[in-house]
Amino acid sequence: MKGTTQKLNWLSIVRGITILLVVMYHTRLQDFNTQQNYAFIDRINAPFATLVMPAFVFYSGALLYYTRLAKGWKVGRLYLDKLVRIGCPLIFCTLVGCASQLVFNSFVKHPHSVTPLTFLLSLVSYEDLPWPHRWYLMQLLVLMALYPLYRLVLRRTWSILVFGIMAILLYMFDFTAFTSRNWFCIFTLNRYLPFFFAGLLLFHFQLWKYLRQAKVAIPIAVVYVVMCFVSYEQEWVGLIHHFAGIGTLLALGLWFDRRIPTLCHSWRDYVFPIYLFGIAFQAFVELILWSRLGSPELVVPFYLLNIVLGLYIPVLISLVVKRIPSIWIRRCFGL
């Protein structure tokens, strides 16, 4: 590679592809005959439905290592940085989500009453409250809180091996069965820790270099594609499937970086705002426009419109917000 910018361009491409898959997954258009989401949309999303969030957690681990851990950031500095960068959009999106719920409660699919108590609850629990996709922010905060442990574990090969095995074993358990609410996303920490830790190892051992080789990338891609058509219930099989999918995405990013380095350039720098706010504009297409103007003949144009608005309205908002001199306002939008 020819420097830091080029070195990480492939990761930007991968994140751009992945957020596109997230927007596609959030696309919903009701079939007026079945009252369900159009079947072709579900078929498109099926191979990626359970992959995209583990992939984003993986990228977060990789970026933590590359931008913070490898540069020797102290624990206190890291905690303050992440509290600001993740905590600000979490609180802001909770405010926006609750306000949106008050205004559009009669339109949304899952109406909720909004009170001071439910607002406070929505800061620490996400399952049945406005904008439940905010859970990802809290999950990141919990994963980042283990920063001192990561620094300790990565000092020795044996400790890396032990921690990796422990993370995989914990992945097999469903701790949410023991609680009615996933407070602070603590009870799903085990479901994302293997991916976050693997992201750290991506740069710690420079594993990404192997994915540039066709003899490594192609078998991984074949495993992922084949497993998309195989039914399984075992958790460890699903873990292999997820890692094969992440490896395939990384290999694609490296391949495109050499051939189409500007792929996804119009939105890949705004992944966080798209994730946080894109779903609101997609809901507008689904619940307002489609319900009033939709017809079977227009399903494909509305499908594309849903995706375009989910991607580019947050980008436009980000371009405006970036011109605001207050760093705190920019932080609220994930910039």
Coordinates of C-alpha atoms in Angstrom, one line a residue:
M1 CA 0.0 0.0 0.0
K2 CA 1.1 3.6 -0.6
G3 CA 0.2 5.3 2.6
T4 CA -2.5 5.6 5.2
T5 CA -5.2 7.1 3.0
Q6 CA -4.9 4.4 0.3
K7 CA -4.5 1.7 2.9
L8 CA -7.9 2.4 4.4
N9 CA -9.7 3.3 1.2
W10 CA -10.7 -0.4 0.8
L11 CA -12.3 -0.3 4.3
S12 CA -14.3 2.8 3.4
I13 CA -15.6 0.9 0.3
V14 CA -16.6 -2.0 2.4
R15 CA -18.4 0.2 4.9
G16 CA -20.1 1.9 2.0
I17 CA -21.3 -1.4 0.6
T18 CA -22.5 -2.6 4.0
I19 CA -24.5 0.6 4.8
L20 CA -26.2 0.1 1.4
L21 CA -27.2 -3.4 2.5
V22 CA -28.5 -1.9 5.7
V23 CA -30.7 0.6 3.8
M24 CA -31.9 -2.2 1.5
Y25 CA -32.8 -4.3 4.6
H26 CA -34.8 -1.4 6.1
T27 CA -36.8 -1.0 2.9
R28 CA -40.4 -2.1 3.4
L29 CA -43.3 -1.9 0.9
Q30 CA -46.5 -3.5 1.7
D31 CA -48.1 -5.9 -0.8
F32 CA -51.7 -4.8 -0.9
N33 CA -52.8 -8.4 -1.6
T34 CA -50.9 -10.1 1.2
Q35 CA -50.5 -7.2 3.6
Q36 CA -46.9 -8.3 3.9
N37 CA -43.6 -6.9 2.6
Y38 CA -43.1 -7.6 -1.1
A39 CA -41.6 -11.1 -1.4
F40 CA -38.9 -10.0 -3.8
I41 CA -37.5 -7.5 -1.3
D42 CA -37.2 -10.2 1.4
R43 CA -35.5 -12.5 -1.1
I44 CA -32.9 -9.8 -1.9
N45 CA -32.3 -9.1 1.8
A46 CA -32.2 -12.8 2.9
P47 CA -28.4 -13.4 2.3
F48 CA -27.5 -10.2 4.3
A49 CA -30.1 -9.9 6.9
T50 CA -28.1 -11.3 9.8
L51 CA -24.7 -10.3 8.4
V52 CA -24.6 -6.5 8.3
M53 CA -24.6 -5.7 12.0
P54 CA -21.9 -8.2 12.9
A55 CA -20.0 -6.7 10.0
F56 CA -20.3 -3.2 11.3
V57 CA -19.2 -4.3 14.7
F58 CA -16.2 -5.9 13.1
Y59 CA -15.3 -2.7 11.3
S60 CA -15.6 -0.8 14.5
G61 CA -13.1 -3.1 16.2
A62 CA -10.8 -2.7 13.2
L63 CA -11.0 1.1 13.3
L64 CA -10.5 1.2 17.1
Y65 CA -7.2 -0.7 16.7
Y66 CA -6.0 1.3 13.7
T67 CA -6.9 4.8 14.9
R68 CA -6.6 4.4 18.7
L69 CA -5.1 1.3 20.1
A70 CA -2.1 1.1 17.7
K71 CA -1.4 4.7 18.5
G72 CA -1.2 4.1 22.2
W73 CA -4.3 6.0 23.4
K74 CA -4.7 6.0 27.1
V75 CA -7.8 4.6 28.7
G76 CA -9.2 7.9 30.0
R77 CA -8.7 9.7 26.7
L78 CA -10.4 6.8 24.8
Y79 CA -13.4 6.8 27.2
L80 CA -13.9 10.5 26.8
D81 CA -13.6 10.4 23.1
K82 CA -16.1 7.6 22.7
L83 CA -18.6 9.1 25.2
V84 CA -18.6 12.2 23.1
R85 CA -18.6 10.6 19.7
I86 CA -21.2 7.9 20.5
G87 CA -23.0 9.3 23.5
C88 CA -24.0 12.6 21.7
P89 CA -25.8 11.0 18.8
L90 CA -27.3 8.4 21.2
I91 CA -28.9 11.2 23.3
F92 CA -29.8 13.3 20.3
C93 CA -31.4 10.4 18.4
T94 CA -33.4 9.5 21.5
L95 CA -34.8 13.0 21.6
V96 CA -35.6 13.0 17.9
G97 CA -37.1 9.6 18.1
C98 CA -39.4 10.5 21.0
A99 CA -40.4 13.8 19.3
S100 CA -41.1 11.9 16.0
Q101 CA -43.2 9.4 17.9
L102 CA -45.3 12.2 19.4
V103 CA -45.9 13.8 16.0
F104 CA -46.4 10.7 13.9
N105 CA -47.8 8.3 16.4
S106 CA -51.0 7.8 14.3
F107 CA -48.9 6.9 11.2
V108 CA -46.3 4.5 12.6
K109 CA -46.6 0.8 12.7
H110 CA -45.7 0.5 16.3
P111 CA -47.3 3.5 18.2
H112 CA -45.9 4.2 21.7
S113 CA -46.9 6.7 24.4
V114 CA -44.1 9.1 25.2
T115 CA -43.6 10.3 28.7
P116 CA -40.7 11.5 30.8
L117 CA -40.4 8.0 32.2
T118 CA -40.4 6.3 28.8
F119 CA -37.9 8.9 27.5
L120 CA -35.5 7.9 30.3
L121 CA -36.2 4.3 29.7
S122 CA -35.4 4.7 26.0
L123 CA -31.9 5.8 26.9
V124 CA -31.0 2.4 28.3
S125 CA -33.4 0.0 26.6
Y126 CA -34.4 -0.2 23.0
E127 CA -36.5 -3.2 22.0
D128 CA -40.0 -1.7 22.1
L129 CA -39.3 2.0 22.1
P130 CA -38.9 4.7 19.4
W131 CA -36.1 4.2 17.0
P132 CA -35.0 0.9 18.3
H133 CA -32.0 0.8 15.9
R134 CA -30.3 3.1 18.5
W135 CA -29.2 -0.1 20.2
Y136 CA -26.1 -0.3 18.0
L137 CA -24.8 2.9 19.7
M138 CA -25.1 1.5 23.1
Q139 CA -23.6 -1.8 22.1
L140 CA -20.6 0.1 20.7
L141 CA -20.2 1.9 24.0
V142 CA -20.2 -1.4 25.9
L143 CA -17.7 -2.9 23.6
M144 CA -15.5 0.2 23.8
A145 CA -15.6 0.0 27.6
L146 CA -13.5 -3.1 27.4
Y147 CA -10.6 -1.1 25.9
P148 CA -8.3 -1.8 28.8
L149 CA -8.9 -5.5 28.5
Y150 CA -8.1 -5.4 24.7
R151 CA -4.8 -3.7 25.4
L152 CA -3.9 -6.3 27.9
V153 CA -5.0 -9.3 25.9
L154 CA -3.2 -8.2 22.7
R155 CA 0.2 -8.2 24.4
R156 CA 0.6 -12.0 24.2
T157 CA -0.3 -14.6 21.6
W158 CA -1.5 -17.0 24.2
S159 CA -3.8 -14.5 25.8
I160 CA -5.2 -13.6 22.3
L161 CA -6.0 -17.3 21.8
V162 CA -7.6 -17.8 25.2
F163 CA -9.7 -14.6 24.9
G164 CA -10.8 -15.6 21.3
I165 CA -11.9 -19.0 22.4
M166 CA -13.7 -17.6 25.4
A167 CA -15.5 -15.1 23.2
I168 CA -16.6 -17.8 20.8
L169 CA -17.9 -20.0 23.7
L170 CA -19.9 -17.2 25.2
Y171 CA -21.4 -16.5 21.8
M172 CA -23.2 -19.8 22.0
F173 CA -25.4 -18.6 25.0
D174 CA -28.5 -16.5 24.9
F175 CA -28.3 -14.3 28.0
T176 CA -31.4 -12.3 27.0
A177 CA -33.4 -15.3 28.2
F178 CA -32.6 -14.3 31.7
T179 CA -34.0 -10.8 31.5
S180 CA -37.1 -9.0 30.3
R181 CA -35.0 -6.1 29.0
N182 CA -31.5 -5.9 27.5
W183 CA -30.4 -3.1 29.8
F184 CA -27.5 -1.1 28.2
C185 CA -27.2 -4.0 25.7
I186 CA -25.2 -5.9 28.3
F187 CA -27.0 -9.2 27.6
T188 CA -26.1 -9.1 23.9
L189 CA -22.4 -8.3 24.5
N190 CA -21.5 -11.9 23.9
R191 CA -23.2 -11.9 20.5
Y192 CA -21.0 -9.2 19.2
L193 CA -17.7 -9.5 21.1
P194 CA -16.2 -12.2 18.7
F195 CA -16.7 -9.9 15.8
F196 CA -15.3 -6.8 17.5
F197 CA -12.3 -8.7 18.8
A198 CA -11.7 -10.2 15.3
G199 CA -11.8 -6.7 13.9
L200 CA -8.9 -5.8 16.3
L201 CA -7.0 -8.8 15.0
L202 CA -7.5 -7.7 11.4
F203 CA -4.9 -5.0 11.9
H204 CA -3.0 -6.4 14.8
F205 CA -1.9 -9.4 12.6
Q206 CA -2.3 -7.6 9.3
L207 CA -4.8 -10.3 8.2
W208 CA -6.3 -8.1 5.5
K209 CA -3.3 -8.7 3.4
Y210 CA -4.2 -12.4 2.9
L211 CA -7.6 -11.4 1.5
R212 CA -5.9 -9.8 -1.4
Q213 CA -4.9 -13.3 -2.6
A214 CA -7.5 -15.1 -4.8
K215 CA -6.5 -18.4 -3.3
V216 CA -7.8 -17.1 0.1
A217 CA -10.6 -14.9 -0.9
I218 CA -12.4 -17.2 -3.4
P219 CA -12.8 -20.2 -1.0
I220 CA -14.1 -17.8 1.7
A221 CA -16.6 -16.4 -0.7
V222 CA -17.7 -19.8 -1.9
V223 CA -18.3 -20.9 1.8
Y224 CA -20.4 -17.9 2.4
V225 CA -22.5 -18.3 -0.8
V226 CA -23.0 -22.0 -0.2
M227 CA -24.1 -21.5 3.4
C228 CA -26.7 -19.0 2.3
F229 CA -28.6 -21.9 0.8
V230 CA -28.1 -24.3 3.7
S231 CA -30.4 -24.5 6.6
Y232 CA -28.7 -24.7 10.0
E233 CA -29.7 -24.2 13.6
Q234 CA -26.3 -24.5 15.4
E235 CA -24.9 -21.3 16.7
W236 CA -21.3 -22.2 15.8
V237 CA -22.3 -22.8 12.2
G238 CA -23.9 -19.4 12.1
L239 CA -20.7 -17.9 13.4
I240 CA -18.7 -19.4 10.6
H241 CA -21.3 -18.1 8.1
H242 CA -21.0 -14.5 9.5
F243 CA -17.2 -14.6 9.4
A244 CA -17.2 -16.0 5.9
G245 CA -19.5 -13.1 4.9
I246 CA -17.3 -10.5 6.5
G247 CA -14.3 -12.0 4.8
T248 CA -16.1 -11.8 1.5
L249 CA -17.0 -8.2 2.0
L250 CA -13.4 -7.3 2.9
A251 CA -12.1 -9.2 -0.1
L252 CA -14.5 -7.3 -2.3
G253 CA -13.4 -4.0 -0.8
L254 CA -9.7 -4.8 -1.5
W255 CA -10.6 -5.9 -5.1
F256 CA -12.7 -2.7 -5.8
D257 CA -9.9 -0.6 -4.3
R258 CA -7.6 -1.7 -7.1
R259 CA -10.1 -1.3 -9.8
I260 CA -12.9 1.2 -8.8
P261 CA -11.4 3.1 -5.9
T262 CA -14.2 5.7 -5.9
L263 CA -16.9 3.1 -5.4
C264 CA -19.7 4.3 -3.0
H265 CA -17.8 7.6 -2.7
S266 CA -20.9 9.7 -2.6
W267 CA -22.1 8.2 0.7
R268 CA -19.4 6.1 2.3
D269 CA -18.1 9.0 4.4
Y270 CA -21.5 9.3 6.0
V271 CA -22.2 5.8 7.2
F272 CA -23.1 6.9 10.8
P273 CA -25.7 9.5 9.8
I274 CA -27.2 7.2 7.2
Y275 CA -27.6 4.5 9.8
L276 CA -29.1 6.9 12.4
F277 CA -31.4 8.9 10.2
G278 CA -32.0 7.1 6.9
I279 CA -34.6 4.9 8.4
A280 CA -36.8 7.9 9.1
F281 CA -37.0 8.9 5.4
Q282 CA -37.5 5.3 4.4
A283 CA -40.5 5.1 6.8
F284 CA -41.8 8.3 5.1
V285 CA -41.8 6.5 1.8
E286 CA -43.3 3.3 3.2
L287 CA -46.0 4.8 5.5
I288 CA -46.9 8.0 3.7
L289 CA -46.1 7.9 0.0
W290 CA -46.6 4.2 -0.7
S291 CA -49.8 3.9 1.3
R292 CA -51.3 6.8 -0.7
L293 CA -49.7 6.6 -4.1
G294 CA -48.4 3.0 -4.4
S295 CA -49.6 0.4 -6.8
P296 CA -48.1 -2.9 -8.1
E297 CA -46.9 -1.2 -11.2
L298 CA -44.9 1.3 -9.2
V299 CA -43.3 -1.1 -6.7
V300 CA -39.8 -1.1 -8.3
P301 CA -39.6 2.7 -8.6
F302 CA -40.8 3.1 -5.0
Y303 CA -38.3 0.4 -3.9
L304 CA -35.5 2.4 -5.6
L305 CA -36.9 5.7 -4.2
N306 CA -36.8 4.2 -0.7
I307 CA -33.2 3.3 -1.0
V308 CA -32.1 6.6 -2.6
L309 CA -33.8 8.7 0.1
G310 CA -32.4 6.4 2.9
L311 CA -28.9 7.0 1.5
Y312 CA -28.9 10.6 0.3
I313 CA -31.2 12.6 2.5
P314 CA -28.8 11.9 5.5
V315 CA -25.9 12.8 3.2
L316 CA -27.5 16.1 2.3
I317 CA -28.3 16.8 6.0
S318 CA -24.6 16.0 6.8
L319 CA -23.3 18.4 4.2
V320 CA -25.4 21.2 5.8
V321 CA -24.5 20.3 9.4
K322 CA -20.8 20.2 8.5
R323 CA -21.0 23.9 7.7
I324 CA -22.3 24.6 11.3
P325 CA -19.3 25.9 13.4
S326 CA -20.4 24.1 16.6
I327 CA -18.6 20.8 17.0
W328 CA -21.3 19.6 19.4
I329 CA -24.0 19.9 16.8
R330 CA -21.9 18.0 14.4
R331 CA -21.3 15.3 17.0
C332 CA -25.1 14.9 17.5
F333 CA -25.4 13.9 13.8
G334 CA -22.5 11.4 14.1
L335 CA -20.0 13.7 12.2

